Amino acid sequence: MAGANPVGLDIGSVSVRAVETARGKDGPVVTNFGQVALPLGAVQAGVVQDEKAVTQALRHLWVTSKIRNREVAVGISNPQIVVREMSVAKLPDKELRQSLPFQVRDMLPLPVEKSLLDFYPLDESAADGNVRGLLIAAPKEAVIAAVQAIERAGLRVARVDLASFALLRALAYLDETVEAIVDIGARATTVVIHANGEPLIVRTIPRGGAEVTEMIAARLGATFAEAESLKCRVGLSTDEGPETAEVVREAVRPLIGEIRNSFAYLTAGGRNSRVARLALSGGGALLPGLMDALATQLGVEAVLPDPTMRLREPRRGGRHRFDHFRASVAVSIGLTLGAAA
């Protein structure tokens, strides 16, 4: 009988979403999925501000989605998370983790005692006996707040992972092209630049689709709901509404600039490579005209990858619901893939 993986749980700024998979004989298969909205301000910049609201949303999500498994792999995303390449002495896992606070004390924006540290090895064959990899440092309080809200919903956290690594598992095209995965959420955008699945640059940008909606509302005197509808219908298309399109163009300019800066970090790090393809995901990926604008302004190929390409989709019913959910599901799927690894 096929076993169940921990559910991939993504806690965003405006909603919580989850994907449940099981191990089928032909690979992982989606068994249940769902999304529930959060009250405004319940999660800000990747940090749970209202644990009670998040807990209630999670309980509702499990009931309405009929998810059976109560073990979850949760993704974290926060502008304060540090992901930095470094080399460390090749040590057993336990000793390596014990030594990390002493090795990285001067590299972090937060005190070591307020950070959760991990190391993601990339290459263990260095001639000097060291291991090349990525240092990962996350704010401890933010992770603890998320775990507490989840556990109060009657769930158990089996794994805490970076949302950026989950995106990489779900969306990366594994070829010789240097690719940037750009996931645009409501309040944050994650950028992961990789080469054949090996992460090179990982950033969380505190900008997203809600910023565009708020500017439309302020400039055109619309309610937030009206502005959201205009954004989704018009986007950057001057044919649909030139005044709205101009506001949207101005609103997305800083985000495109931040993505361009991420590309610049790659070459600034001394690597003889450049981004040639951009894979766009998240709810913000659906903004009309955005993919063409990114391709033109950044000088790259832009694609919209299918986050289910490494999974079998639901076997019976629910396909229409899943298609509606597909744009924002990549993190949740990547978390289930990581749990199965």
Short mmCIF file of C-alpha atoms in Angstrom, two decimals:
data_model
loop_
_atom_site.label_atom_id
_atom_site.label_comp_id
_atom_site.label_asym_id
_atom_site.label_seq_id
_atom_site.Cartn_x
_atom_site.Cartn_y
_atom_site.Cartn_z
CA MET A 1 0.00 0.00 0.00
CA ALA A 2 1.31 3.44 -0.91
CA GLY A 3 2.44 5.51 2.07
CA ALA A 4 1.60 9.13 2.82
CA ASN A 5 4.08 12.01 2.85
CA PRO A 6 3.79 14.94 5.24
CA VAL A 7 1.41 17.55 3.84
CA GLY A 8 3.13 20.52 2.19
CA LEU A 9 1.93 23.60 4.11
CA ASP A 10 2.54 27.14 2.87
CA ILE A 11 1.59 30.02 5.19
CA GLY A 12 1.37 33.15 3.07
CA SER A 13 0.43 36.76 3.78
CA VAL A 14 -3.18 36.40 2.62
CA SER A 15 -3.89 32.66 2.83
CA VAL A 16 -2.78 29.25 4.03
CA ARG A 17 -2.57 26.50 1.42
CA ALA A 18 -1.76 22.81 1.56
CA VAL A 19 -1.17 19.85 -0.75
CA GLU A 20 -1.41 16.23 0.39
CA THR A 21 0.32 13.54 -1.66
CA ALA A 22 0.76 9.80 -1.39
CA ARG A 23 3.43 7.53 -2.84
CA GLY A 24 1.92 5.77 -5.83
CA LYS A 25 3.66 3.07 -7.85
CA ASP A 26 4.20 5.59 -10.68
CA GLY A 27 5.40 8.37 -8.37
CA PRO A 28 3.77 10.87 -5.96
CA VAL A 29 0.10 11.56 -6.58
CA VAL A 30 -2.00 14.48 -5.29
CA THR A 31 -4.73 13.23 -2.96
CA ASN A 32 -6.08 16.48 -1.45
CA PHE A 33 -5.42 20.19 -1.65
CA GLY A 34 -6.95 23.45 -0.49
CA GLN A 35 -6.59 27.10 0.42
CA VAL A 36 -8.18 29.29 3.10
CA ALA A 37 -7.93 33.09 3.34
CA LEU A 38 -6.31 34.81 6.32
CA PRO A 39 -7.48 38.05 7.97
CA LEU A 40 -5.54 41.15 6.96
CA GLY A 41 -2.34 41.44 8.99
CA ALA A 42 -2.40 37.93 10.44
CA VAL A 43 0.94 37.24 8.72
CA GLN A 44 3.32 40.06 7.81
CA ALA A 45 6.69 39.72 6.07
CA GLY A 46 6.59 35.96 6.65
CA VAL A 47 6.02 36.34 10.40
CA VAL A 48 2.85 35.12 12.14
CA GLN A 49 1.39 38.13 13.98
CA ASP A 50 -1.96 36.61 14.97
CA GLU A 51 -1.43 32.97 15.98
CA LYS A 52 -5.11 32.46 16.81
CA ALA A 53 -6.24 33.56 13.34
CA VAL A 54 -3.70 31.30 11.62
CA THR A 55 -4.68 28.35 13.84
CA GLN A 56 -8.37 28.85 13.02
CA ALA A 57 -7.60 29.06 9.29
CA LEU A 58 -5.60 25.82 9.47
CA ARG A 59 -8.40 23.98 11.25
CA HIS A 60 -10.85 25.19 8.61
CA LEU A 61 -8.46 24.17 5.82
CA TRP A 62 -8.16 20.59 7.11
CA VAL A 63 -11.93 20.23 7.44
CA THR A 64 -12.92 21.75 4.10
CA SER A 65 -10.15 20.03 2.12
CA LYS A 66 -10.72 16.66 3.80
CA ILE A 67 -6.98 16.28 4.38
CA ARG A 68 -6.39 13.20 6.52
CA ASN A 69 -2.71 13.38 7.31
CA ARG A 70 -1.92 15.71 10.23
CA GLU A 71 1.85 15.70 9.75
CA VAL A 72 3.10 18.72 7.83
CA ALA A 73 6.24 20.00 6.16
CA VAL A 74 6.06 23.78 6.51
CA GLY A 75 7.84 26.33 4.34
CA ILE A 76 9.28 29.54 5.77
CA SER A 77 9.98 32.75 3.89
CA ASN A 78 11.24 35.96 5.46
CA PRO A 79 13.36 38.91 4.23
CA GLN A 80 15.67 38.33 7.25
CA ILE A 81 16.58 34.79 6.17
CA VAL A 82 20.22 34.54 5.15
CA VAL A 83 21.33 32.05 2.48
CA ARG A 84 25.04 32.39 1.79
CA GLU A 85 27.63 30.17 0.13
CA MET A 86 30.55 29.14 2.35
CA SER A 87 32.99 26.30 2.94
CA VAL A 88 33.26 24.43 6.22
CA ALA A 89 35.38 21.59 7.55
CA LYS A 90 34.03 18.16 6.63
CA LEU A 91 32.54 16.91 9.91
CA PRO A 92 29.76 14.50 10.92
CA ASP A 93 26.34 16.20 10.75
CA LYS A 94 25.97 16.58 14.52
CA GLU A 95 29.43 18.12 14.98
CA LEU A 96 28.94 20.41 11.98
CA ARG A 97 25.72 21.84 13.39
CA GLN A 98 27.33 22.34 16.79
CA SER A 99 30.20 24.27 15.21
CA LEU A 100 28.09 26.51 12.94
CA PRO A 101 27.34 29.24 15.54
CA PHE A 102 31.07 29.78 16.07
CA GLN A 103 31.88 29.80 12.35
CA VAL A 104 29.17 32.24 11.25
CA ARG A 105 28.82 34.61 14.21
CA ASP A 106 30.16 37.61 12.27
CA MET A 107 28.24 36.85 9.06
CA LEU A 108 24.66 37.31 10.31
CA PRO A 109 22.40 40.38 10.62
CA LEU A 110 20.83 38.81 13.73
CA PRO A 111 22.60 37.57 16.88
CA VAL A 112 23.41 33.86 16.66
CA GLU A 113 21.25 33.11 19.71
CA LYS A 114 18.21 34.55 17.88
CA SER A 115 18.84 32.52 14.72
CA LEU A 116 18.18 28.95 13.63
CA LEU A 117 21.14 27.67 11.62
CA ASP A 118 21.54 24.92 9.04
CA PHE A 119 23.97 23.96 6.29
CA TYR A 120 23.01 22.68 2.84
CA PRO A 121 26.00 20.86 1.26
CA LEU A 122 26.66 21.38 -2.45
CA ASP A 123 30.07 19.82 -3.05
CA GLU A 124 32.00 17.51 -0.71
CA SER A 125 34.90 16.83 -3.05
CA ALA A 126 36.99 19.93 -2.34
CA ALA A 127 40.75 19.24 -2.43
CA ASP A 128 41.31 20.91 0.95
CA GLY A 129 38.91 18.52 2.70
CA ASN A 130 36.25 21.19 3.19
CA VAL A 131 32.61 21.02 2.15
CA ARG A 132 31.17 23.77 -0.04
CA GLY A 133 27.56 24.60 0.66
CA LEU A 134 24.94 27.13 1.70
CA LEU A 135 24.63 28.56 5.18
CA ILE A 136 20.97 29.03 6.12
CA ALA A 137 20.02 31.30 9.02
CA ALA A 138 16.41 32.07 9.91
CA PRO A 139 14.96 34.27 12.70
CA LYS A 140 14.15 31.87 15.54
CA GLU A 141 11.08 33.76 16.79
CA ALA A 142 9.41 33.71 13.37
CA VAL A 143 9.85 29.95 13.02
CA ILE A 144 8.64 29.28 16.57
CA ALA A 145 5.52 31.43 16.06
CA ALA A 146 4.60 29.49 12.92
CA VAL A 147 5.18 26.11 14.57
CA GLN A 148 3.06 27.10 17.59
CA ALA A 149 0.14 28.22 15.40
CA ILE A 150 0.34 24.95 13.46
CA GLU A 151 0.51 22.72 16.53
CA ARG A 152 -2.43 24.50 18.17
CA ALA A 153 -4.47 23.46 15.14
CA GLY A 154 -3.85 19.82 16.10
CA LEU A 155 -1.14 19.28 13.49
CA ARG A 156 2.43 18.06 13.92
CA VAL A 157 5.41 19.71 12.23
CA ALA A 158 7.55 16.93 10.76
CA ARG A 159 9.87 19.24 8.82
CA VAL A 160 10.69 22.96 8.52
CA ASP A 161 12.11 23.94 5.14
CA LEU A 162 12.86 27.05 3.12
CA ALA A 163 10.06 28.01 0.75
CA SER A 164 12.78 28.88 -1.78
CA PHE A 165 14.13 25.31 -1.77
CA ALA A 166 10.59 23.99 -2.17
CA LEU A 167 10.18 26.18 -5.27
CA LEU A 168 13.41 24.76 -6.65
CA ARG A 169 12.18 21.16 -6.25
CA ALA A 170 8.82 21.84 -7.85
CA LEU A 171 9.69 24.20 -10.70
CA ALA A 172 13.34 23.93 -11.75
CA TYR A 173 14.13 22.89 -15.29
CA LEU A 174 17.24 20.72 -14.97
CA ASP A 175 19.35 21.59 -17.98
CA GLU A 176 22.44 23.65 -18.75
CA THR A 177 20.60 26.99 -18.61
CA VAL A 178 21.05 29.31 -15.62
CA GLU A 179 17.48 29.92 -14.50
CA ALA A 180 15.81 32.33 -12.08
CA ILE A 181 12.65 31.08 -10.38
CA VAL A 182 10.59 34.12 -9.38
CA ASP A 183 7.58 33.47 -7.15
CA ILE A 184 5.40 36.57 -6.67
CA GLY A 185 3.10 36.45 -3.66
CA ALA A 186 0.87 39.10 -2.14
CA ARG A 187 3.51 40.72 0.07
CA ALA A 188 6.80 39.04 -0.84
CA THR A 189 8.65 37.77 -3.89
CA THR A 190 11.12 34.90 -3.72
CA VAL A 191 13.98 34.74 -6.23
CA VAL A 192 16.02 31.54 -6.59
CA ILE A 193 18.74 31.51 -9.23
CA HIS A 194 20.10 28.04 -9.95
CA ALA A 195 22.17 26.03 -12.40
CA ASN A 196 20.87 22.52 -13.01
CA GLY A 197 19.18 22.47 -9.60
CA GLU A 198 22.10 23.89 -7.61
CA PRO A 199 21.04 27.14 -5.91
CA LEU A 200 23.33 30.11 -6.58
CA ILE A 201 21.35 33.11 -5.30
CA VAL A 202 18.38 33.03 -2.88
CA ARG A 203 16.51 36.23 -1.98
CA THR A 204 13.20 37.26 -0.47
CA ILE A 205 12.05 40.69 -1.69
CA PRO A 206 9.41 42.45 0.47
CA ARG A 207 7.27 43.39 -2.53
CA GLY A 208 4.33 41.63 -4.15
CA GLY A 209 0.96 41.84 -5.84
CA ALA A 210 -0.81 43.62 -2.98
CA GLU A 211 1.46 46.63 -3.49
CA VAL A 212 0.13 46.94 -7.05
CA THR A 213 -3.49 46.70 -5.86
CA GLU A 214 -2.93 49.36 -3.21
CA MET A 215 -1.44 51.79 -5.73
CA ILE A 216 -4.39 51.29 -8.12
CA ALA A 217 -6.81 51.95 -5.26
CA ALA A 218 -4.97 55.10 -4.18
CA ARG A 219 -4.51 56.55 -7.68
CA LEU A 220 -7.94 55.73 -9.10
CA GLY A 221 -10.02 56.21 -5.95
CA ALA A 222 -11.20 52.59 -5.97
CA THR A 223 -11.85 50.19 -3.12
CA PHE A 224 -9.30 47.43 -2.57
CA ALA A 225 -11.69 44.87 -4.09
CA GLU A 226 -12.33 47.06 -7.14
CA ALA A 227 -8.59 47.68 -7.56
CA GLU A 228 -7.85 43.95 -7.33
CA SER A 229 -10.42 43.26 -10.04
CA LEU A 230 -8.92 45.96 -12.28
CA LYS A 231 -5.42 44.59 -11.73
CA CYS A 232 -6.42 41.06 -12.67
CA ARG A 233 -8.42 42.16 -15.72
CA VAL A 234 -6.22 44.94 -17.13
CA GLY A 235 -2.71 44.41 -15.80
CA LEU A 236 -0.18 45.98 -18.17
CA SER A 237 -2.51 45.92 -21.18
CA THR A 238 -3.10 49.45 -22.49
CA ASP A 239 -5.84 48.12 -24.77
CA GLU A 240 -8.00 47.16 -21.79
CA GLY A 241 -7.47 50.31 -19.72
CA PRO A 242 -4.60 52.72 -20.41
CA GLU A 243 -4.93 54.63 -17.11
CA THR A 244 -4.91 51.46 -15.02
CA ALA A 245 -2.07 49.96 -17.08
CA GLU A 246 0.08 53.04 -16.46
CA VAL A 247 -0.46 52.75 -12.69
CA VAL A 248 0.37 49.05 -12.80
CA ARG A 249 3.51 49.75 -14.85
CA GLU A 250 4.67 52.25 -12.24
CA ALA A 251 3.81 49.87 -9.38
CA VAL A 252 5.76 46.89 -10.78
CA ARG A 253 8.83 48.95 -11.73
CA PRO A 254 10.51 48.64 -8.27
CA LEU A 255 9.90 44.88 -8.21
CA ILE A 256 11.44 44.42 -11.66
CA GLY A 257 14.38 46.52 -10.48
CA GLU A 258 14.88 44.22 -7.48
CA ILE A 259 14.78 41.15 -9.72
CA ARG A 260 17.37 42.81 -11.99
CA ASN A 261 19.55 43.44 -8.91
CA SER A 262 19.31 39.73 -8.06
CA PHE A 263 20.68 38.92 -11.51
CA ALA A 264 23.50 41.42 -10.92
CA TYR A 265 24.45 39.68 -7.65
CA LEU A 266 25.19 36.56 -9.66
CA THR A 267 27.90 38.19 -11.76
CA ALA A 268 29.14 40.32 -8.84
CA GLY A 269 29.94 37.07 -7.02
CA GLY A 270 32.65 36.33 -9.58
CA ARG A 271 30.68 33.67 -11.46
CA ASN A 272 31.13 33.61 -15.21
CA SER A 273 27.44 33.07 -15.92
CA ARG A 274 24.24 35.00 -16.43
CA VAL A 275 20.54 34.26 -16.12
CA ALA A 276 19.08 33.17 -19.45
CA ARG A 277 15.60 32.01 -18.38
CA LEU A 278 13.05 33.25 -15.86
CA ALA A 279 10.42 30.82 -14.52
CA LEU A 280 7.48 32.78 -13.11
CA SER A 281 5.11 31.47 -10.42
CA GLY A 282 2.84 32.59 -7.59
CA GLY A 283 -0.45 34.46 -7.73
CA GLY A 284 1.36 37.53 -9.13
CA ALA A 285 2.43 35.52 -12.17
CA LEU A 286 -1.13 35.85 -13.49
CA LEU A 287 -0.88 39.63 -13.88
CA PRO A 288 -1.69 40.25 -17.59
CA GLY A 289 1.38 41.34 -19.53
CA LEU A 290 3.87 40.80 -16.71
CA MET A 291 5.68 37.85 -18.25
CA ASP A 292 6.30 39.75 -21.50
CA ALA A 293 7.46 42.82 -19.56
CA LEU A 294 9.94 40.76 -17.54
CA ALA A 295 11.31 39.08 -20.68
CA THR A 296 11.74 42.41 -22.48
CA GLN A 297 13.17 44.46 -19.61
CA LEU A 298 15.49 41.76 -18.27
CA GLY A 299 16.54 40.33 -21.62
CA VAL A 300 15.68 36.72 -20.79
CA GLU A 301 13.32 33.99 -21.90
CA ALA A 302 10.28 33.95 -19.58
CA VAL A 303 8.19 30.81 -18.99
CA LEU A 304 5.30 29.75 -16.79
CA PRO A 305 6.27 26.28 -15.48
CA ASP A 306 3.75 23.68 -14.34
CA PRO A 307 4.26 23.07 -10.57
CA THR A 308 2.72 19.60 -10.94
CA MET A 309 5.27 18.38 -13.52
CA ARG A 310 6.85 15.99 -10.99
CA LEU A 311 3.51 14.77 -9.61
CA ARG A 312 0.49 12.90 -10.81
CA GLU A 313 -2.61 15.06 -10.44
CA PRO A 314 -5.81 14.06 -8.58
CA ARG A 315 -7.11 10.71 -9.82
CA ARG A 316 -10.78 11.49 -9.47
CA GLY A 317 -12.64 14.79 -9.54
CA GLY A 318 -11.36 18.15 -8.38
CA ARG A 319 -9.37 18.97 -11.52
CA HIS A 320 -11.21 22.27 -12.06
CA ARG A 321 -10.57 23.32 -8.44
CA PHE A 322 -6.94 22.31 -8.75
CA ASP A 323 -6.47 24.35 -11.94
CA HIS A 324 -7.78 27.41 -10.07
CA PHE A 325 -5.30 26.68 -7.27
CA ARG A 326 -2.35 25.87 -9.55
CA ALA A 327 -0.73 29.34 -9.74
CA SER A 328 0.07 29.46 -6.02
CA VAL A 329 0.69 25.79 -5.26
CA ALA A 330 4.41 25.42 -6.09
CA VAL A 331 5.74 25.85 -2.54
CA SER A 332 3.30 23.32 -1.10
CA ILE A 333 4.18 20.77 -3.79
CA GLY A 334 7.92 21.33 -3.35
CA LEU A 335 7.56 20.73 0.38
CA THR A 336 5.95 17.33 -0.22
CA LEU A 337 8.73 16.44 -2.66
CA GLY A 338 11.34 17.36 -0.06
CA ALA A 339 9.62 15.25 2.58
CA ALA A 340 9.67 12.28 0.21
CA ALA A 341 13.36 12.66 -0.57
#
